[in-house]
Each structure stands twice: as structure tokens, then as C-alpha cells.
PDB file of C-alpha atoms in Angstrom:
ATOM      1  CA  MET A  30      -0.561   8.032  -6.782  1.00  0.00           C
ATOM      2  CA  ALA A  31      -4.125   7.321  -6.553  1.00  0.00           C
ATOM      3  CA  SER A  32      -6.339   7.557  -9.778  1.00  0.00           C
ATOM      4  CA  ILE A  33      -9.703   9.467  -9.974  1.00  0.00           C
ATOM      5  CA  GLY A  34     -11.665   7.776 -12.433  1.00  0.00           C
ATOM      6  CA  TYR A  35     -15.413   8.599 -14.055  1.00  0.00           C
ATOM      7  CA  HIS A  36     -17.916   5.719 -14.050  1.00  0.00           C
ATOM      8  CA  ALA A  37     -20.101   5.370 -17.263  1.00  0.00           C
ATOM      9  CA  SER A  38     -23.534   4.143 -16.139  1.00  0.00           C
ATOM     10  CA  HIS A  39     -24.821   2.207 -19.597  1.00  0.00           C
ATOM     11  CA  GLU A  40     -28.202   1.737 -16.767  1.00  0.00           C
ATOM     12  CA  GLN A  41     -29.092   5.454 -16.955  1.00  0.00           C
ATOM     13  CA  PHE A  42     -27.625   6.894 -20.392  1.00  0.00           C
ATOM     14  CA  THR A  43     -27.162   5.991 -24.105  1.00  0.00           C
ATOM     15  CA  PRO A  44     -24.311   5.102 -25.584  1.00  0.00           C
ATOM     16  CA  LEU A  45     -23.427   7.224 -27.542  1.00  0.00           C
ATOM     17  CA  ASP A  46     -24.029  10.096 -24.704  1.00  0.00           C
ATOM     18  CA  LEU A  47     -21.584   8.123 -22.532  1.00  0.00           C
ATOM     19  CA  LEU A  48     -19.140   7.855 -25.567  1.00  0.00           C
ATOM     20  CA  ASN A  49     -19.155  11.692 -25.270  1.00  0.00           C
ATOM     21  CA  TRP A  50     -19.130  12.219 -21.364  1.00  0.00           C
ATOM     22  CA  ALA A  51     -16.015   9.705 -21.455  1.00  0.00           C
ATOM     23  CA  ARG A  52     -14.607  12.006 -24.111  1.00  0.00           C
ATOM     24  CA  ALA A  53     -15.385  14.642 -21.683  1.00  0.00           C
ATOM     25  CA  ALA A  54     -14.382  13.162 -18.533  1.00  0.00           C
ATOM     26  CA  GLU A  55     -11.006  12.509 -20.151  1.00  0.00           C
ATOM     27  CA  GLU A  56     -10.446  16.392 -21.182  1.00  0.00           C
ATOM     28  CA  ALA A  57     -11.215  17.171 -17.702  1.00  0.00           C
ATOM     29  CA  GLY A  58      -8.828  15.474 -16.190  1.00  0.00           C
ATOM     30  CA  PHE A  59      -9.954  12.111 -15.047  1.00  0.00           C
ATOM     31  CA  ASP A  60      -7.495   9.240 -15.085  1.00  0.00           C
ATOM     32  CA  CYS A  61      -9.580   6.744 -16.354  1.00  0.00           C
ATOM     33  CA  THR A  62     -13.306   5.399 -16.711  1.00  0.00           C
ATOM     34  CA  MET A  63     -15.073   2.263 -15.339  1.00  0.00           C
ATOM     35  CA  SER A  64     -18.101   0.801 -17.286  1.00  0.00           C
ATOM     36  CA  SER A  65     -20.919  -1.144 -16.124  1.00  0.00           C
ATOM     37  CA  ASP A  66     -22.333  -3.895 -18.551  1.00  0.00           C
ATOM     38  CA  HIS A  67     -26.275  -4.174 -17.651  1.00  0.00           C
ATOM     39  CA  LEU A  68     -28.944  -5.647 -19.780  1.00  0.00           C
ATOM     40  CA  ALA A  69     -31.693  -4.149 -17.749  1.00  0.00           C
ATOM     41  CA  PRO A  70     -31.817  -0.631 -15.659  1.00  0.00           C
ATOM     42  CA  TRP A  71     -32.184  -0.903 -12.047  1.00  0.00           C
ATOM     43  CA  SER A  72     -35.729   1.182 -12.701  1.00  0.00           C
ATOM     44  CA  GLU A  73     -37.933   2.181 -15.494  1.00  0.00           C
ATOM     45  CA  ARG A  74     -36.773   5.793 -14.660  1.00  0.00           C
ATOM     46  CA  GLN A  75     -33.221   5.109 -15.214  1.00  0.00           C
ATOM     47  CA  GLY A  76     -34.272   3.582 -18.627  1.00  0.00           C
ATOM     48  CA  GLN A  77     -31.021   2.372 -20.593  1.00  0.00           C
ATOM     49  CA  SER A  78     -29.221  -0.154 -21.018  1.00  0.00           C
ATOM     50  CA  GLY A  79     -26.998  -0.672 -24.178  1.00  0.00           C
ATOM     51  CA  PHE A  80     -24.059  -3.321 -24.792  1.00  0.00           C
ATOM     52  CA  ALA A  81     -21.301  -2.532 -22.864  1.00  0.00           C
ATOM     53  CA  TRP A  82     -18.433  -4.444 -25.040  1.00  0.00           C
ATOM     54  CA  ALA A  83     -19.875  -2.825 -28.137  1.00  0.00           C
ATOM     55  CA  TRP A  84     -19.384   0.864 -26.318  1.00  0.00           C
ATOM     56  CA  LEU A  85     -15.626  -0.340 -25.234  1.00  0.00           C
ATOM     57  CA  GLY A  86     -14.779  -0.640 -28.851  1.00  0.00           C
ATOM     58  CA  ALA A  87     -15.876   3.172 -29.831  1.00  0.00           C
ATOM     59  CA  ALA A  88     -14.900   4.469 -26.549  1.00  0.00           C
ATOM     60  CA  LEU A  89     -11.666   3.032 -26.438  1.00  0.00           C
ATOM     61  CA  GLN A  90     -10.662   4.441 -30.119  1.00  0.00           C
ATOM     62  CA  ALA A  91     -12.324   7.937 -29.128  1.00  0.00           C
ATOM     63  CA  THR A  92     -10.209   8.424 -26.066  1.00  0.00           C
ATOM     64  CA  GLU A  93      -6.866   7.798 -24.668  1.00  0.00           C
ATOM     65  CA  ARG A  94      -6.985   6.572 -21.192  1.00  0.00           C
ATOM     66  CA  LYS A  95      -7.333   3.221 -19.309  1.00  0.00           C
ATOM     67  CA  PHE A  96     -10.819   1.518 -19.012  1.00  0.00           C
ATOM     68  CA  GLY A  97     -11.885  -1.008 -16.621  1.00  0.00           C
ATOM     69  CA  LEU A  98     -15.291  -3.334 -17.139  1.00  0.00           C
ATOM     70  CA  VAL A  99     -17.578  -5.056 -14.633  1.00  0.00           C
ATOM     71  CA  THR A 100     -18.849  -8.242 -16.264  1.00  0.00           C
ATOM     72  CA  VAL A 101     -20.261 -11.719 -15.095  1.00  0.00           C
ATOM     73  CA  PRO A 102     -18.683 -14.403 -17.166  1.00  0.00           C
ATOM     74  CA  CYS A 103     -20.286 -17.242 -15.486  1.00  0.00           C
ATOM     75  CA  GLY A 104     -21.862 -19.016 -18.423  1.00  0.00           C
ATOM     76  CA  TRP A 105     -25.274 -17.300 -18.440  1.00  0.00           C
ATOM     77  CA  ARG A 106     -25.488 -14.344 -20.460  1.00  0.00           C
ATOM     78  CA  TYR A 107     -21.790 -14.720 -21.660  1.00  0.00           C
ATOM     79  CA  HIS A 108     -19.806 -17.960 -21.248  1.00  0.00           C
ATOM     80  CA  PRO A 109     -16.327 -17.343 -20.344  1.00  0.00           C
ATOM     81  CA  VAL A 110     -14.849 -18.520 -23.395  1.00  0.00           C
ATOM     82  CA  ILE A 111     -16.926 -15.365 -25.388  1.00  0.00           C
ATOM     83  CA  THR A 112     -15.488 -13.309 -22.523  1.00  0.00           C
ATOM     84  CA  ALA A 113     -11.994 -14.143 -23.127  1.00  0.00           C
ATOM     85  CA  GLN A 114     -12.522 -13.748 -26.663  1.00  0.00           C
ATOM     86  CA  ALA A 115     -14.206 -10.166 -26.207  1.00  0.00           C
ATOM     87  CA  ALA A 116     -11.516  -9.114 -24.113  1.00  0.00           C
ATOM     88  CA  ALA A 117      -8.542 -10.564 -26.107  1.00  0.00           C
ATOM     89  CA  THR A 118      -9.722  -8.629 -29.157  1.00  0.00           C
ATOM     90  CA  LEU A 119     -10.189  -5.386 -27.199  1.00  0.00           C
ATOM     91  CA  ALA A 120      -6.550  -5.776 -25.683  1.00  0.00           C
ATOM     92  CA  GLN A 121      -4.649  -6.500 -28.866  1.00  0.00           C
ATOM     93  CA  MET A 122      -6.725  -3.351 -30.609  1.00  0.00           C
ATOM     94  CA  PHE A 123      -5.829  -1.122 -27.656  1.00  0.00           C
ATOM     95  CA  PRO A 124      -2.706  -2.698 -25.844  1.00  0.00           C
ATOM     96  CA  ARG A 125      -2.390  -2.442 -22.172  1.00  0.00           C
ATOM     97  CA  ARG A 126      -5.636   0.266 -22.583  1.00  0.00           C
ATOM     98  CA  LEU A 127      -8.690  -2.311 -21.150  1.00  0.00           C
ATOM     99  CA  ALA A 128      -6.929  -2.508 -17.661  1.00  0.00           C
ATOM    100  CA  TRP A 129      -8.944  -4.836 -16.123  1.00  0.00           C
ATOM    101  CA  LEU A 130     -12.263  -7.166 -15.913  1.00  0.00           C
ATOM    102  CA  ALA A 131     -13.637  -7.032 -13.018  1.00  0.00           C
ATOM    103  CA  LEU A 132     -15.661 -10.307 -12.378  1.00  0.00           C
ATOM    104  CA  GLY A 133     -18.961 -10.939 -10.241  1.00  0.00           C
ATOM    105  CA  THR A 134     -20.959 -13.673  -9.540  1.00  0.00           C
ATOM    106  CA  GLY A 135     -23.886 -11.591 -11.306  1.00  0.00           C
ATOM    107  CA  GLU A 136     -27.719 -10.754 -10.314  1.00  0.00           C
ATOM    108  CA  ALA A 137     -30.665 -12.344 -11.787  1.00  0.00           C
ATOM    109  CA  LEU A 138     -31.753  -8.595 -13.192  1.00  0.00           C
ATOM    110  CA  ASN A 139     -29.116  -9.630 -16.106  1.00  0.00           C
ATOM    111  CA  GLU A 140     -28.952 -12.888 -16.698  1.00  0.00           C
ATOM    112  CA  HIS A 141     -32.236 -14.746 -15.694  1.00  0.00           C
ATOM    113  CA  VAL A 142     -33.296 -14.077 -19.196  1.00  0.00           C
ATOM    114  CA  VAL A 143     -31.334 -17.489 -20.487  1.00  0.00           C
ATOM    115  CA  GLY A 144     -33.921 -19.458 -18.406  1.00  0.00           C
ATOM    116  CA  GLY A 145     -33.451 -21.871 -15.587  1.00  0.00           C
ATOM    117  CA  ALA A 146     -33.794 -21.659 -11.927  1.00  0.00           C
ATOM    118  CA  TRP A 147     -31.202 -18.492 -10.354  1.00  0.00           C
ATOM    119  CA  PRO A 148     -28.646 -20.378  -8.264  1.00  0.00           C
ATOM    120  CA  GLY A 149     -27.606 -19.634  -4.976  1.00  0.00           C
ATOM    121  CA  LYS A 150     -24.259 -17.832  -4.112  1.00  0.00           C
ATOM    122  CA  ALA A 151     -22.444 -21.135  -3.520  1.00  0.00           C
ATOM    123  CA  GLU A 152     -23.110 -22.268  -6.917  1.00  0.00           C
ATOM    124  CA  ARG A 153     -22.651 -18.901  -8.173  1.00  0.00           C
ATOM    125  CA  ASN A 154     -19.369 -18.562  -6.507  1.00  0.00           C
ATOM    126  CA  ALA A 155     -17.946 -21.988  -7.962  1.00  0.00           C
ATOM    127  CA  ARG A 156     -18.718 -21.140 -11.344  1.00  0.00           C
ATOM    128  CA  LEU A 157     -17.211 -17.893 -11.337  1.00  0.00           C
ATOM    129  CA  ARG A 158     -13.911 -19.504  -9.561  1.00  0.00           C
ATOM    130  CA  GLU A 159     -14.072 -21.700 -12.909  1.00  0.00           C
ATOM    131  CA  ALA A 160     -14.262 -19.135 -15.802  1.00  0.00           C
ATOM    132  CA  VAL A 161     -11.998 -17.292 -14.053  1.00  0.00           C
ATOM    133  CA  ASP A 162      -9.220 -20.384 -14.659  1.00  0.00           C
ATOM    134  CA  VAL A 163     -11.183 -20.617 -18.410  1.00  0.00           C
ATOM    135  CA  ILE A 164     -10.188 -17.209 -18.849  1.00  0.00           C
ATOM    136  CA  ARG A 165      -6.775 -16.958 -17.716  1.00  0.00           C
ATOM    137  CA  GLU A 166      -5.825 -20.403 -19.242  1.00  0.00           C
ATOM    138  CA  LEU A 167      -7.411 -19.604 -22.880  1.00  0.00           C
ATOM    139  CA  PHE A 168      -5.389 -15.474 -22.152  1.00  0.00           C
ATOM    140  CA  ALA A 169      -1.969 -18.061 -22.306  1.00  0.00           C
ATOM    141  CA  GLY A 170      -2.929 -19.451 -25.613  1.00  0.00           C
ATOM    142  CA  ARG A 171      -3.985 -22.916 -24.374  1.00  0.00           C
ATOM    143  CA  THR A 172      -6.799 -25.160 -25.311  1.00  0.00           C
ATOM    144  CA  VAL A 173      -9.134 -25.784 -22.753  1.00  0.00           C
ATOM    145  CA  THR A 174     -11.706 -28.583 -22.231  1.00  0.00           C
ATOM    146  CA  ARG A 175     -13.860 -28.579 -18.751  1.00  0.00           C
ATOM    147  CA  ASP A 176     -17.171 -30.587 -17.678  1.00  0.00           C
ATOM    148  CA  ALA A 177     -18.408 -28.957 -14.782  1.00  0.00           C
ATOM    149  CA  PRO A 178     -19.626 -26.296 -13.574  1.00  0.00           C
ATOM    150  CA  ILE A 179     -18.964 -24.714 -16.764  1.00  0.00           C
ATOM    151  CA  ALA A 180     -18.641 -26.572 -19.543  1.00  0.00           C
ATOM    152  CA  VAL A 181     -16.023 -26.019 -22.502  1.00  0.00           C
ATOM    153  CA  SER A 182     -14.512 -28.293 -25.201  1.00  0.00           C
ATOM    154  CA  GLU A 183     -11.667 -27.504 -27.238  1.00  0.00           C
ATOM    155  CA  ALA A 184     -11.684 -24.043 -26.406  1.00  0.00           C
ATOM    156  CA  ARG A 185      -8.427 -22.005 -28.293  1.00  0.00           C
ATOM    157  CA  LEU A 186      -8.268 -18.090 -28.726  1.00  0.00           C
ATOM    158  CA  TYR A 187      -6.220 -17.168 -31.856  1.00  0.00           C
ATOM    159  CA  THR A 188      -6.145 -13.774 -31.376  1.00  0.00           C
ATOM    160  CA  LEU A 189      -4.106 -12.697 -28.071  1.00  0.00           C
ATOM    161  CA  PRO A 190      -2.805  -9.728 -26.778  1.00  0.00           C
ATOM    162  CA  GLU A 191       0.640  -8.889 -25.501  1.00  0.00           C
ATOM    163  CA  THR A 192      -1.018  -8.059 -21.916  1.00  0.00           C
ATOM    164  CA  PRO A 193      -4.094  -9.386 -20.906  1.00  0.00           C
ATOM    165  CA  PRO A 194      -6.468  -7.333 -18.941  1.00  0.00           C
ATOM    166  CA  ALA A 195      -6.004  -8.146 -14.974  1.00  0.00           C
ATOM    167  CA  LEU A 196      -8.831 -10.367 -13.784  1.00  0.00           C
ATOM    168  CA  ILE A 197      -9.834  -8.194 -10.353  1.00  0.00           C
ATOM    169  CA  ALA A 198     -12.998  -9.664  -7.944  1.00  0.00           C
ATOM    170  CA  ALA A 199     -15.967  -7.278  -7.602  1.00  0.00           C
ATOM    171  CA  ALA A 200     -16.999  -7.950  -3.964  1.00  0.00           C
ATOM    172  CA  LEU A 201     -19.568  -6.038  -1.178  1.00  0.00           C
ATOM    173  CA  THR A 202     -19.050  -8.026   1.664  1.00  0.00           C
ATOM    174  CA  PRO A 203     -16.104  -9.188   3.610  1.00  0.00           C
ATOM    175  CA  GLU A 204     -16.885 -12.868   3.090  1.00  0.00           C
ATOM    176  CA  THR A 205     -16.203 -12.864  -0.670  1.00  0.00           C
ATOM    177  CA  ALA A 206     -13.168 -10.545  -0.835  1.00  0.00           C
ATOM    178  CA  GLU A 207     -11.817 -12.923   1.406  1.00  0.00           C
ATOM    179  CA  GLY A 208     -12.286 -15.968  -0.659  1.00  0.00           C
ATOM    180  CA  ALA A 209     -11.544 -13.653  -3.683  1.00  0.00           C
ATOM    181  CA  GLY A 210      -8.277 -12.784  -2.256  1.00  0.00           C
ATOM    182  CA  GLU A 211      -5.982 -16.013  -3.843  1.00  0.00           C
ATOM    183  CA  TRP A 212      -7.256 -15.595  -7.633  1.00  0.00           C
ATOM    184  CA  ALA A 213      -7.879 -12.369  -8.168  1.00  0.00           C
ATOM    185  CA  ASP A 214      -5.343  -9.875  -9.551  1.00  0.00           C
ATOM    186  CA  GLY A 215      -6.966  -6.912  -7.366  1.00  0.00           C
ATOM    187  CA  LEU A 216     -10.733  -5.970  -5.699  1.00  0.00           C
ATOM    188  CA  ILE A 217     -13.235  -3.729  -6.393  1.00  0.00           C
ATOM    189  CA  THR A 218     -15.751  -2.612  -4.015  1.00  0.00           C
ATOM    190  CA  VAL A 219     -18.488   0.199  -3.458  1.00  0.00           C
ATOM    191  CA  ASN A 220     -18.559   3.133  -1.127  1.00  0.00           C
ATOM    192  CA  GLN A 221     -19.803   1.991   2.327  1.00  0.00           C
ATOM    193  CA  SER A 222     -18.826   3.397   5.800  1.00  0.00           C
ATOM    194  CA  PRO A 223     -15.431   3.427   6.545  1.00  0.00           C
ATOM    195  CA  GLU A 224     -15.874   0.725   9.106  1.00  0.00           C
ATOM    196  CA  LYS A 225     -17.115  -1.678   6.311  1.00  0.00           C
ATOM    197  CA  LEU A 226     -14.867  -0.910   3.808  1.00  0.00           C
ATOM    198  CA  ALA A 227     -11.813  -1.209   5.736  1.00  0.00           C
ATOM    199  CA  ALA A 228     -13.006  -4.702   6.766  1.00  0.00           C
ATOM    200  CA  ILE A 229     -13.602  -5.562   3.381  1.00  0.00           C
ATOM    201  CA  ALA A 230      -9.925  -4.384   2.378  1.00  0.00           C
ATOM    202  CA  GLN A 231      -8.726  -6.440   5.702  1.00  0.00           C
ATOM    203  CA  ALA A 232     -10.755  -9.725   4.530  1.00  0.00           C
ATOM    204  CA  PHE A 233      -9.097  -9.669   0.495  1.00  0.00           C
ATOM    205  CA  LYS A 234      -5.718  -8.574   2.330  1.00  0.00           C
ATOM    206  CA  ARG A 235      -6.255 -12.019   4.641  1.00  0.00           C
ATOM    207  CA  GLY A 236      -7.587 -14.307   1.757  1.00  0.00           C
ATOM    208  CA  GLY A 237      -4.306 -13.762  -0.219  1.00  0.00           C
ATOM    209  CA  GLY A 238      -4.586  -9.913  -1.744  1.00  0.00           C
ATOM    210  CA  ASP A 239      -2.115  -8.289   0.384  1.00  0.00           C
ATOM    211  CA  GLY A 240      -0.391  -6.049  -1.888  1.00  0.00           C
ATOM    212  CA  LYS A 241      -2.637  -6.422  -4.846  1.00  0.00           C
ATOM    213  CA  PRO A 242      -4.803  -3.071  -6.070  1.00  0.00           C
ATOM    214  CA  LEU A 243      -7.658  -1.936  -4.278  1.00  0.00           C
ATOM    215  CA  CYS A 244     -10.517   0.083  -6.457  1.00  0.00           C
ATOM    216  CA  LEU A 245     -13.466   1.620  -5.251  1.00  0.00           C
ATOM    217  CA  GLN A 246     -16.696   2.607  -6.949  1.00  0.00           C
ATOM    218  CA  VAL A 247     -18.231   6.056  -5.306  1.00  0.00           C
ATOM    219  CA  HIS A 248     -22.037   6.625  -5.838  1.00  0.00           C
ATOM    220  CA  VAL A 249     -22.267  10.346  -5.451  1.00  0.00           C
ATOM    221  CA  SER A 250     -24.591  12.690  -6.278  1.00  0.00           C
ATOM    222  CA  TYR A 251     -23.465  16.505  -7.253  1.00  0.00           C
ATOM    223  CA  ALA A 252     -25.926  19.260  -7.810  1.00  0.00           C
ATOM    224  CA  ARG A 253     -25.968  23.110  -7.474  1.00  0.00           C
ATOM    225  CA  SER A 254     -28.126  22.620  -4.222  1.00  0.00           C
ATOM    226  CA  ASP A 255     -28.293  19.962  -1.361  1.00  0.00           C
ATOM    227  CA  GLU A 256     -31.967  19.607  -2.380  1.00  0.00           C
ATOM    228  CA  GLU A 257     -31.357  19.230  -6.029  1.00  0.00           C
ATOM    229  CA  ALA A 258     -28.652  16.948  -5.758  1.00  0.00           C
ATOM    230  CA  ARG A 259     -30.705  14.633  -3.083  1.00  0.00           C
ATOM    231  CA  ARG A 260     -33.754  14.438  -5.311  1.00  0.00           C
ATOM    232  CA  ASN A 261     -31.383  13.286  -8.249  1.00  0.00           C
ATOM    233  CA  ALA A 262     -30.201  10.580  -5.935  1.00  0.00           C
ATOM    234  CA  PHE A 263     -34.090   9.570  -4.674  1.00  0.00           C
ATOM    235  CA  ASP A 264     -34.698   9.685  -8.240  1.00  0.00           C
ATOM    236  CA  GLN A 265     -32.087   7.919 -10.152  1.00  0.00           C
ATOM    237  CA  TRP A 266     -30.178   5.363  -7.570  1.00  0.00           C
ATOM    238  CA  ARG A 267     -32.735   4.618  -4.529  1.00  0.00           C
ATOM    239  CA  SER A 268     -32.177   0.876  -5.424  1.00  0.00           C
ATOM    240  CA  ASN A 269     -28.819   1.322  -4.239  1.00  0.00           C
ATOM    241  CA  ALA A 270     -30.903   0.944  -0.600  1.00  0.00           C
ATOM    242  CA  LEU A 271     -31.499  -2.886  -1.680  1.00  0.00           C
ATOM    243  CA  SER A 272     -29.325  -5.729   0.296  1.00  0.00           C
ATOM    244  CA  ALA A 273     -26.905  -7.423  -1.250  1.00  0.00           C
ATOM    245  CA  PHE A 274     -29.447 -10.644  -1.339  1.00  0.00           C
ATOM    246  CA  GLN A 275     -31.590  -8.581  -2.691  1.00  0.00           C
ATOM    247  CA  SER A 276     -30.048  -6.820  -5.707  1.00  0.00           C
ATOM    248  CA  GLU A 277     -28.830 -10.355  -6.882  1.00  0.00           C
ATOM    249  CA  THR A 278     -31.935 -12.094  -6.521  1.00  0.00           C
ATOM    250  CA  LEU A 279     -34.627  -9.557  -7.604  1.00  0.00           C
ATOM    251  CA  ARG A 280     -35.427 -10.228 -11.523  1.00  0.00           C
ATOM    252  CA  THR A 281     -36.939  -7.345 -13.222  1.00  0.00           C
ATOM    253  CA  PRO A 282     -36.974  -3.608 -12.517  1.00  0.00           C
ATOM    254  CA  GLY A 283     -40.335  -3.736 -11.774  1.00  0.00           C
ATOM    255  CA  ASP A 284     -39.369  -5.705  -9.196  1.00  0.00           C
ATOM    256  CA  ILE A 285     -36.804  -3.513  -7.550  1.00  0.00           C
ATOM    257  CA  GLU A 286     -39.327  -0.654  -7.844  1.00  0.00           C
ATOM    258  CA  THR A 287     -41.702  -2.795  -5.365  1.00  0.00           C
ATOM    259  CA  ALA A 288     -38.469  -3.665  -3.318  1.00  0.00           C
ATOM    260  CA  THR A 289     -37.409  -0.043  -2.607  1.00  0.00           C
ATOM    261  CA  SER A 290     -40.945   1.576  -2.053  1.00  0.00           C
ATOM    262  CA  GLY A 291     -40.569   2.297   1.214  1.00  0.00           C
ATOM    263  CA  VAL A 292     -37.002   4.303   0.909  1.00  0.00           C
ATOM    264  CA  ARG A 293     -36.875   7.672   1.839  1.00  0.00           C
ATOM    265  CA  PRO A 294     -34.834  10.627   0.203  1.00  0.00           C
ATOM    266  CA  GLU A 295     -33.301  10.850   3.394  1.00  0.00           C
ATOM    267  CA  ASP A 296     -32.513   7.353   3.839  1.00  0.00           C
ATOM    268  CA  LEU A 297     -29.746   7.835   1.110  1.00  0.00           C
ATOM    269  CA  ASP A 298     -27.313   8.872   2.685  1.00  0.00           C
ATOM    270  CA  ALA A 299     -25.782   5.744   3.647  1.00  0.00           C
ATOM    271  CA  TYR A 300     -25.593   4.695  -0.194  1.00  0.00           C
ATOM    272  CA  VAL A 301     -24.977   7.783  -2.364  1.00  0.00           C
ATOM    273  CA  ARG A 302     -22.595  10.932  -1.183  1.00  0.00           C
ATOM    274  CA  ILE A 303     -25.108  14.241  -1.229  1.00  0.00           C
ATOM    275  CA  SER A 304     -23.560  17.026  -1.362  1.00  0.00           C
ATOM    276  CA  SER A 305     -23.854  20.648  -3.353  1.00  0.00           C
ATOM    277  CA  ASP A 306     -19.902  21.332  -2.101  1.00  0.00           C
ATOM    278  CA  PRO A 307     -17.238  20.241  -4.188  1.00  0.00           C
ATOM    279  CA  GLY A 308     -15.010  20.494  -0.967  1.00  0.00           C
ATOM    280  CA  ARG A 309     -16.826  17.943   0.551  1.00  0.00           C
ATOM    281  CA  HIS A 310     -16.735  15.719  -2.154  1.00  0.00           C
ATOM    282  CA  LEU A 311     -13.093  16.022  -1.797  1.00  0.00           C
ATOM    283  CA  ALA A 312     -12.519  15.308   1.687  1.00  0.00           C
ATOM    284  CA  TRP A 313     -14.527  12.079   0.891  1.00  0.00           C
ATOM    285  CA  ILE A 314     -11.985  11.511  -1.983  1.00  0.00           C
ATOM    286  CA  GLU A 315      -9.271  12.107   0.226  1.00  0.00           C
ATOM    287  CA  GLU A 316     -10.239  10.030   2.954  1.00  0.00           C
ATOM    288  CA  ASP A 317     -10.481   6.861   0.844  1.00  0.00           C
ATOM    289  CA  ILE A 318      -6.985   7.336  -0.723  1.00  0.00           C
ATOM    290  CA  ALA A 319      -5.745   7.374   3.132  1.00  0.00           C
ATOM    291  CA  ALA A 320      -7.739   4.259   3.322  1.00  0.00           C
ATOM    292  CA  GLY A 321      -5.475   2.823   0.542  1.00  0.00           C
ATOM    293  CA  PHE A 322      -7.287   3.000  -2.458  1.00  0.00           C
ATOM    294  CA  ASP A 323      -5.217   3.193  -5.707  1.00  0.00           C
ATOM    295  CA  GLU A 324      -8.439   3.639  -7.921  1.00  0.00           C
ATOM    296  CA  ILE A 325     -11.363   5.919  -7.691  1.00  0.00           C
ATOM    297  CA  TYR A 326     -14.498   5.749 -10.093  1.00  0.00           C
ATOM    298  CA  LEU A 327     -17.217   8.492  -9.345  1.00  0.00           C
ATOM    299  CA  HIS A 328     -19.998   7.654 -10.302  1.00  0.00           C
ATOM    300  CA  ASN A 329     -22.381  10.964 -10.122  1.00  0.00           C
ATOM    301  CA  VAL A 330     -26.115   9.258 -10.121  1.00  0.00           C
ATOM    302  CA  GLY A 331     -27.543  12.087 -11.451  1.00  0.00           C
ATOM    303  CA  ARG A 332     -28.770  12.913 -15.148  1.00  0.00           C
ATOM    304  CA  ASN A 333     -26.285  15.994 -14.705  1.00  0.00           C
ATOM    305  CA  GLN A 334     -23.344  14.713 -16.454  1.00  0.00           C
ATOM    306  CA  LEU A 335     -21.480  17.637 -18.422  1.00  0.00           C
ATOM    307  CA  GLU A 336     -22.257  19.494 -14.913  1.00  0.00           C
ATOM    308  CA  PHE A 337     -20.683  17.136 -12.754  1.00  0.00           C
ATOM    309  CA  ILE A 338     -17.605  16.592 -15.028  1.00  0.00           C
ATOM    310  CA  GLY A 339     -17.208  20.149 -15.482  1.00  0.00           C
ATOM    311  CA  VAL A 340     -17.199  21.105 -12.080  1.00  0.00           C
ATOM    312  CA  PHE A 341     -15.045  17.955 -10.484  1.00  0.00           C
ATOM    313  CA  GLY A 342     -12.628  18.506 -13.673  1.00  0.00           C
ATOM    314  CA  ARG A 343     -12.428  22.670 -12.527  1.00  0.00           C
ATOM    315  CA  THR A 344     -12.529  22.195  -8.567  1.00  0.00           C
ATOM    316  CA  VAL A 345     -12.017  18.714  -7.144  1.00  0.00           C
ATOM    317  CA  LEU A 346      -9.261  17.017  -9.265  1.00  0.00           C
ATOM    318  CA  PRO A 347      -6.569  19.878  -9.608  1.00  0.00           C
ATOM    319  CA  ARG A 348      -7.201  20.025  -5.460  1.00  0.00           C
ATOM    320  CA  VAL A 349      -6.596  15.836  -5.383  1.00  0.00           C
ATOM    321  CA  ARG A 350      -3.539  16.125  -7.068  1.00  0.00           C
ATOM    322  CA  ALA A 351      -2.321  18.892  -5.385  1.00  0.00           C
ATOM    323  CA  SER A 352      -2.837  16.856  -1.961  1.00  0.00           C
ATOM    324  CA  ARG A 353      -0.180  14.354  -2.636  1.00  0.00           C
ATOM    325  CA  PRO A 354       2.671  13.687  -1.421  1.00  0.00           C
ATOM    326  CA  ALA A 355       5.499  14.958  -3.374  1.00  0.00           C
ATOM    327  CA  THR A 356       7.140  11.719  -3.485  1.00  0.00           C
ATOM    328  CA  GLU A 357       4.487   9.853  -5.552  1.00  0.00           C
TER     329      GLU A 357
END
């Protein structure tokens, strides 16, 4: 049975607003919540970036369902030992509710602040793979010492949960997905064309991920009119038109503004599902479920969060559940 979740976008909204909206989403019938983890927003118009780990403690206390977090444990903002300790602490307080950490190689936007040159993709991949091993060893209660590419000296976690969160891979390309198939407990990617999503899913399975959960973050823009929905998408999420290389290497919101200065509102259909029709959004979700995604997290990119939560809770989520096979 596919789960439909709410995405809490720290780049766009204050932690207090997101706390209230996570509660509202749960009450409206969303099955789970996914949180971003940013130091800087993608644009000055977005204007926020609260500390996701602090927010998660409050959000888990204020709600009852499961959460996932997209984070980067590769030794810049977060050393993997600290990532492991933070996750273990939350999982001990809220058993089985921090369901997964989606681990990625990061963006300079968030990580460059610690200084030094931003490494290339190969080095970042190696650091991620090492970080995953370190976190798993710590979750198992072992003492860890490593030299490179991330130094760890006699680290051990003394507070451990009964069940640690799954470590899933965040991937935007088939190449990254295939490389993660062996080590990751699952995969999360972002809405693209059906052909590109199928290629990513197949690559993950080919690399060793067959039978593991597939998660999808979907950028949508819902509003009362198509025109308003498009304005919202253009104002808040034109950064999604960046290439993967640009999104990983640009260092400031100003750099991103410059790189996306030529993006037009009509260009966003390739990146954001824009519609005022709940039925159209339902059809998109049903296509995602048919494509094999187990968890689908909806990120309404506009600032009209309560409107989105209310409309989807009343008109979309019940129809998703009604369309599920009786055997689920």
C-alpha cells in the first residue's frame, strides 16, 4: 500500500509554521512527513532555513506518524558521528517514528560554509559511502576508528534505539541510483518524466536494490486557478530548473538567482506539477503508484500550505485510498 506524505520545506517556511502544518497534514490524512535539511534557501524569496534536527524533536512530539529526513553526513556541516548520534537520540525517544534518513552527497549551497574547496562528485561519493559505514557501525554499538576519507577516532554511541532509522539513498540520476543499490536500504528521488523515473528505479534495482522501498518527492503547485498555481511555482521554485551539476555546485542563493534568471514561468512544467484541478493531481499520484513507488511525498511549492493541505485532505487523499486494490 503506497503512503502519501507531506513535505516540510525548511527553505521556505519558519519552523513554527512547519510544526503547525505537520500537525494539520496529519489531521487531514497524510500518512507521514518528510523534512528537508538546509542551511540556506534556494532563493532570497524563500527566505528561511531552520535547523531541521531541532525541529524534528518538536515535530515528533507533536504528532503520531512517521518522519523521514534528507541530510548529508559527509563531514562538512555534519560529521557522520554526529549524524548517527542525533538520529539515535530521536529514534530512542520516538521508537520507529524516524523511519529513514535519506543520505546524499550534498550541495555547496549548504556545505561550503565550513571552508575549503568544494570537492567533485567522485570524492563526495566516496565520503558518502564511508559515512554510511560509520553510521551503521555506530548504530550497531561498535567503537569506530577510521582514517580516510573521513577521520573517526574511537567513536561510540552510548544511547541507542531498539530500531535505528533506515539509511536510504537520495539520487537524481540512474548512475547515482545504481551505485547506491548495494548499500542503501531504499531510494528516494524527485519527480521527473516517467521515462527518467523508470530509468532511475531500474538502475537502483540493477545495482542491488531490487525489493527495497522506492520513495518519491513530488513538487506540485496547487492553487485556485492555473494562473495562480503557475505564479506560485515561478516565484518559489524556479530553482528546480537548475541542472544537477548547478544545484550541487552553486554556493549562494544569489548565485542561483543569477543562474535561473532566464527561466520562464512556462518552463516549469518539466519540474513542477502545476494545476488547480485536484483530479489532475490525483491522476499524477496514481501514475506514481502504478510506477512502483511505495512512499510519495507531496511538496506544494506555493505559500498556500493550509489551502493545499485542506483541499488534498478532503478531495485527493480519500480518492487515492478508494482506488487501492481491496487486497492491499
